[in-house]
Amino acid sequence: MSIRGAGLFLLLTAIASPSPVSGQDVCKRILKQDASLDNLVDPPGYKTAKLGTLGGVLRVGTGEQAMILIPGLGFGGAVFSDFMEPLAAQYRMYAVTLPGFGGTPAPPCPSKETSFGDQTWTNSAVSAIEKLMKDEKIKDPIIVGHWLTGTQVALRLALKHPKEIKAVVILAGSARMLAGDAAQAQRISTAAKRVASVDQYMAPKWFKTVTRETWDDNNFLPGDYAVNPLRGLRLWREAFSPQLHVWIRYLCEFNAQDMCPELSKLSVPTLILKPGLEGLQHDPGNNYMENYLHKSWDGCGQDNAKITFRTIPNARVCLWFDQSKEVNKAVLEFLKALP
């Protein structure tokens, strides 16, 4: 059973690792645990940020229309620099950094009695962006959400403030964690079961004692982030630079939620751009990136006329690096068509 991709969960998740090159032996993954670790609490001496604050805000552009950009797990707001540059004359952009990423301190870890289903850090990010909108007097912004968590924060803002958000753009987002087989799917078939699987199994039986070496050896790969190998490696290094307990807290909250039931109620015009994922060397029919970026949206909002799905070929998680012109064109066409 593989643990790559679905959050390093050995007991419930069967997501395949990349297939070995023909003629090569399979590279055995490092699966060490350290019972002395507790990745569910703040490390000794760790200085935390106040709950409900942002790690930082990068301001770019002079246009009248405001845009708030929320990067996905591991990234600071500067990851959007190349995406924002051609839009600077048309939009006034705020690329936020979620606390704990981009070299910033994270909020304090909640008590162990707090369920990951409470979405403590994710909802804190929503509150922090609401405060940013109030402090900066941002009216009718376009919200751009990216990858894991960035997607959830963007969509929750739109669901919570349908009359105050002009539009949502999701870049390589994921609606939910998917299980690898039918038995595991049954274990997370309802919201309550999904939360319980994280609270009772994933977090205490795997994430709590996983070592950094095991984490890096089994989680996302450089090739998942960009088509160009060098770019993918740079993005992987950036995404995996935050402290382990920070990644685990955000990821467990992602695993404990499912946006699909709420998308039928979404009334804000929304564009969901999926990367094509062509060329990824994962096992056919068991591709964890396919599960995250394509299959997680199956049955999610397809009957909602406010939601538009579009695929950008030859692209990965940070698709604006792979296909900058195509991504820019798709976003601008969507935004120009807004009432």
PDB file of N, CA, C and O in Angstrom, residues 32-61:
ATOM      1  N   LYS A  32       9.974   5.352   8.030  1.00  0.00           N
ATOM      2  CA  LYS A  32      10.311   5.418   9.447  1.00  0.00           C
ATOM      3  C   LYS A  32       9.352   6.331  10.211  1.00  0.00           C
ATOM      4  O   LYS A  32       8.949   7.371   9.727  1.00  0.00           O
ATOM      5  N   GLN A  33       9.018   5.901  11.398  1.00  0.00           N
ATOM      6  CA  GLN A  33       8.271   6.706  12.356  1.00  0.00           C
ATOM      7  C   GLN A  33       9.153   6.899  13.594  1.00  0.00           C
ATOM      8  O   GLN A  33      10.072   6.108  13.848  1.00  0.00           O
ATOM      9  N   ASP A  34       8.872   7.926  14.356  1.00  0.00           N
ATOM     10  CA  ASP A  34       9.622   8.205  15.574  1.00  0.00           C
ATOM     11  C   ASP A  34       8.615   8.468  16.687  1.00  0.00           C
ATOM     12  O   ASP A  34       7.969   9.523  16.720  1.00  0.00           O
ATOM     13  N   ALA A  35       8.481   7.493  17.588  1.00  0.00           N
ATOM     14  CA  ALA A  35       7.470   7.580  18.640  1.00  0.00           C
ATOM     15  C   ALA A  35       7.695   8.745  19.590  1.00  0.00           C
ATOM     16  O   ALA A  35       6.779   9.135  20.321  1.00  0.00           O
ATOM     17  N   SER A  36       8.878   9.335  19.566  1.00  0.00           N
ATOM     18  CA  SER A  36       9.151  10.472  20.447  1.00  0.00           C
ATOM     19  C   SER A  36       8.618  11.782  19.877  1.00  0.00           C
ATOM     20  O   SER A  36       8.573  12.791  20.583  1.00  0.00           O
ATOM     21  N   LEU A  37       8.213  11.767  18.619  1.00  0.00           N
ATOM     22  CA  LEU A  37       7.717  12.988  17.970  1.00  0.00           C
ATOM     23  C   LEU A  37       6.241  13.213  18.273  1.00  0.00           C
ATOM     24  O   LEU A  37       5.478  12.267  18.480  1.00  0.00           O
ATOM     25  N   ASP A  38       5.846  14.457  18.264  1.00  0.00           N
ATOM     26  CA  ASP A  38       4.429  14.821  18.291  1.00  0.00           C
ATOM     27  C   ASP A  38       4.247  16.015  17.362  1.00  0.00           C
ATOM     28  O   ASP A  38       4.412  17.173  17.754  1.00  0.00           O
ATOM     29  N   ASN A  39       3.905  15.719  16.110  1.00  0.00           N
ATOM     30  CA  ASN A  39       3.737  16.751  15.092  1.00  0.00           C
ATOM     31  C   ASN A  39       2.387  17.447  15.153  1.00  0.00           C
ATOM     32  O   ASN A  39       2.080  18.278  14.290  1.00  0.00           O
ATOM     33  N   LEU A  40       1.599  17.119  16.161  1.00  0.00           N
ATOM     34  CA  LEU A  40       0.272  17.727  16.300  1.00  0.00           C
ATOM     35  C   LEU A  40       0.260  18.867  17.310  1.00  0.00           C
ATOM     36  O   LEU A  40      -0.795  19.435  17.595  1.00  0.00           O
ATOM     37  N   VAL A  41       1.429  19.212  17.822  1.00  0.00           N
ATOM     38  CA  VAL A  41       1.553  20.331  18.766  1.00  0.00           C
ATOM     39  C   VAL A  41       2.682  21.237  18.284  1.00  0.00           C
ATOM     40  O   VAL A  41       3.489  20.865  17.428  1.00  0.00           O
ATOM     41  N   ASP A  42       2.750  22.432  18.844  1.00  0.00           N
ATOM     42  CA  ASP A  42       3.831  23.344  18.487  1.00  0.00           C
ATOM     43  C   ASP A  42       5.175  22.791  18.980  1.00  0.00           C
ATOM     44  O   ASP A  42       5.264  22.305  20.119  1.00  0.00           O
ATOM     45  N   PRO A  43       6.213  22.857  18.168  1.00  0.00           N
ATOM     46  CA  PRO A  43       7.532  22.422  18.631  1.00  0.00           C
ATOM     47  C   PRO A  43       7.995  23.273  19.812  1.00  0.00           C
ATOM     48  O   PRO A  43       7.580  24.432  19.962  1.00  0.00           O
ATOM     49  N   PRO A  44       8.832  22.733  20.670  1.00  0.00           N
ATOM     50  CA  PRO A  44       9.334  23.503  21.814  1.00  0.00           C
ATOM     51  C   PRO A  44       9.987  24.809  21.371  1.00  0.00           C
ATOM     52  O   PRO A  44      10.803  24.829  20.456  1.00  0.00           O
ATOM     53  N   GLY A  45       9.590  25.915  21.995  1.00  0.00           N
ATOM     54  CA  GLY A  45      10.166  27.211  21.687  1.00  0.00           C
ATOM     55  C   GLY A  45       9.629  27.883  20.435  1.00  0.00           C
ATOM     56  O   GLY A  45      10.078  28.985  20.087  1.00  0.00           O
ATOM     57  N   TYR A  46       8.659  27.248  19.761  1.00  0.00           N
ATOM     58  CA  TYR A  46       8.142  27.825  18.515  1.00  0.00           C
ATOM     59  C   TYR A  46       7.312  29.076  18.820  1.00  0.00           C
ATOM     60  O   TYR A  46       6.399  29.047  19.640  1.00  0.00           O
ATOM     61  N   LYS A  47       7.636  30.177  18.155  1.00  0.00           N
ATOM     62  CA  LYS A  47       6.910  31.433  18.343  1.00  0.00           C
ATOM     63  C   LYS A  47       5.765  31.508  17.343  1.00  0.00           C
ATOM     64  O   LYS A  47       5.985  31.526  16.136  1.00  0.00           O
ATOM     65  N   THR A  48       4.563  31.545  17.842  1.00  0.00           N
ATOM     66  CA  THR A  48       3.381  31.492  16.988  1.00  0.00           C
ATOM     67  C   THR A  48       2.869  32.877  16.622  1.00  0.00           C
ATOM     68  O   THR A  48       3.203  33.881  17.255  1.00  0.00           O
ATOM     69  N   ALA A  49       2.041  32.918  15.587  1.00  0.00           N
ATOM     70  CA  ALA A  49       1.335  34.133  15.186  1.00  0.00           C
ATOM     71  C   ALA A  49      -0.057  34.133  15.807  1.00  0.00           C
ATOM     72  O   ALA A  49      -0.560  33.089  16.232  1.00  0.00           O
ATOM     73  N   LYS A  50      -0.673  35.268  15.841  1.00  0.00           N
ATOM     74  CA  LYS A  50      -2.021  35.369  16.391  1.00  0.00           C
ATOM     75  C   LYS A  50      -3.017  34.737  15.433  1.00  0.00           C
ATOM     76  O   LYS A  50      -2.974  34.955  14.220  1.00  0.00           O
ATOM     77  N   LEU A  51      -3.911  33.928  15.962  1.00  0.00           N
ATOM     78  CA  LEU A  51      -4.956  33.324  15.152  1.00  0.00           C
ATOM     79  C   LEU A  51      -5.799  34.424  14.505  1.00  0.00           C
ATOM     80  O   LEU A  51      -6.162  35.400  15.158  1.00  0.00           O
ATOM     81  N   GLY A  52      -6.104  34.273  13.227  1.00  0.00           N
ATOM     82  CA  GLY A  52      -6.894  35.272  12.522  1.00  0.00           C
ATOM     83  C   GLY A  52      -6.070  36.322  11.801  1.00  0.00           C
ATOM     84  O   GLY A  52      -6.620  37.305  11.314  1.00  0.00           O
ATOM     85  N   THR A  53      -4.749  36.099  11.728  1.00  0.00           N
ATOM     86  CA  THR A  53      -3.877  37.025  11.000  1.00  0.00           C
ATOM     87  C   THR A  53      -3.277  36.324   9.789  1.00  0.00           C
ATOM     88  O   THR A  53      -3.317  35.097   9.666  1.00  0.00           O
ATOM     89  N   LEU A  54      -2.713  37.121   8.896  1.00  0.00           N
ATOM     90  CA  LEU A  54      -2.035  36.592   7.719  1.00  0.00           C
ATOM     91  C   LEU A  54      -0.524  36.629   7.928  1.00  0.00           C
ATOM     92  O   LEU A  54      -0.013  37.443   8.702  1.00  0.00           O
ATOM     93  N   GLY A  55       0.179  35.778   7.198  1.00  0.00           N
ATOM     94  CA  GLY A  55       1.631  35.808   7.249  1.00  0.00           C
ATOM     95  C   GLY A  55       2.192  37.033   6.555  1.00  0.00           C
ATOM     96  O   GLY A  55       3.249  37.551   6.936  1.00  0.00           O
ATOM     97  N   GLY A  56       1.487  37.508   5.540  1.00  0.00           N
ATOM     98  CA  GLY A  56       1.931  38.686   4.811  1.00  0.00           C
ATOM     99  C   GLY A  56       1.016  38.957   3.637  1.00  0.00           C
ATOM    100  O   GLY A  56       0.165  38.136   3.279  1.00  0.00           O
ATOM    101  N   VAL A  57       1.186  40.138   3.029  1.00  0.00           N
ATOM    102  CA  VAL A  57       0.404  40.538   1.857  1.00  0.00           C
ATOM    103  C   VAL A  57       1.344  41.199   0.863  1.00  0.00           C
ATOM    104  O   VAL A  57       2.027  42.171   1.200  1.00  0.00           O
ATOM    105  N   LEU A  58       1.388  40.696  -0.352  1.00  0.00           N
ATOM    106  CA  LEU A  58       2.167  41.284  -1.436  1.00  0.00           C
ATOM    107  C   LEU A  58       1.211  42.062  -2.331  1.00  0.00           C
ATOM    108  O   LEU A  58       0.278  41.493  -2.905  1.00  0.00           O
ATOM    109  N   ARG A  59       1.437  43.374  -2.453  1.00  0.00           N
ATOM    110  CA  ARG A  59       0.558  44.238  -3.232  1.00  0.00           C
ATOM    111  C   ARG A  59       1.188  44.536  -4.586  1.00  0.00           C
ATOM    112  O   ARG A  59       2.321  45.022  -4.662  1.00  0.00           O
ATOM    113  N   VAL A  60       0.442  44.273  -5.660  1.00  0.00           N
ATOM    114  CA  VAL A  60       0.935  44.466  -7.025  1.00  0.00           C
ATOM    115  C   VAL A  60      -0.183  45.051  -7.861  1.00  0.00           C
ATOM    116  O   VAL A  60      -1.336  44.621  -7.762  1.00  0.00           O
ATOM    117  N   GLY A  61       0.135  46.034  -8.704  1.00  0.00           N
ATOM    118  CA  GLY A  61      -0.831  46.543  -9.668  1.00  0.00           C
ATOM    119  C   GLY A  61      -1.520  47.818  -9.234  1.00  0.00           C
ATOM    120  O   GLY A  61      -1.587  48.142  -8.046  1.00  0.00           O
TER     121      GLY A  61
END
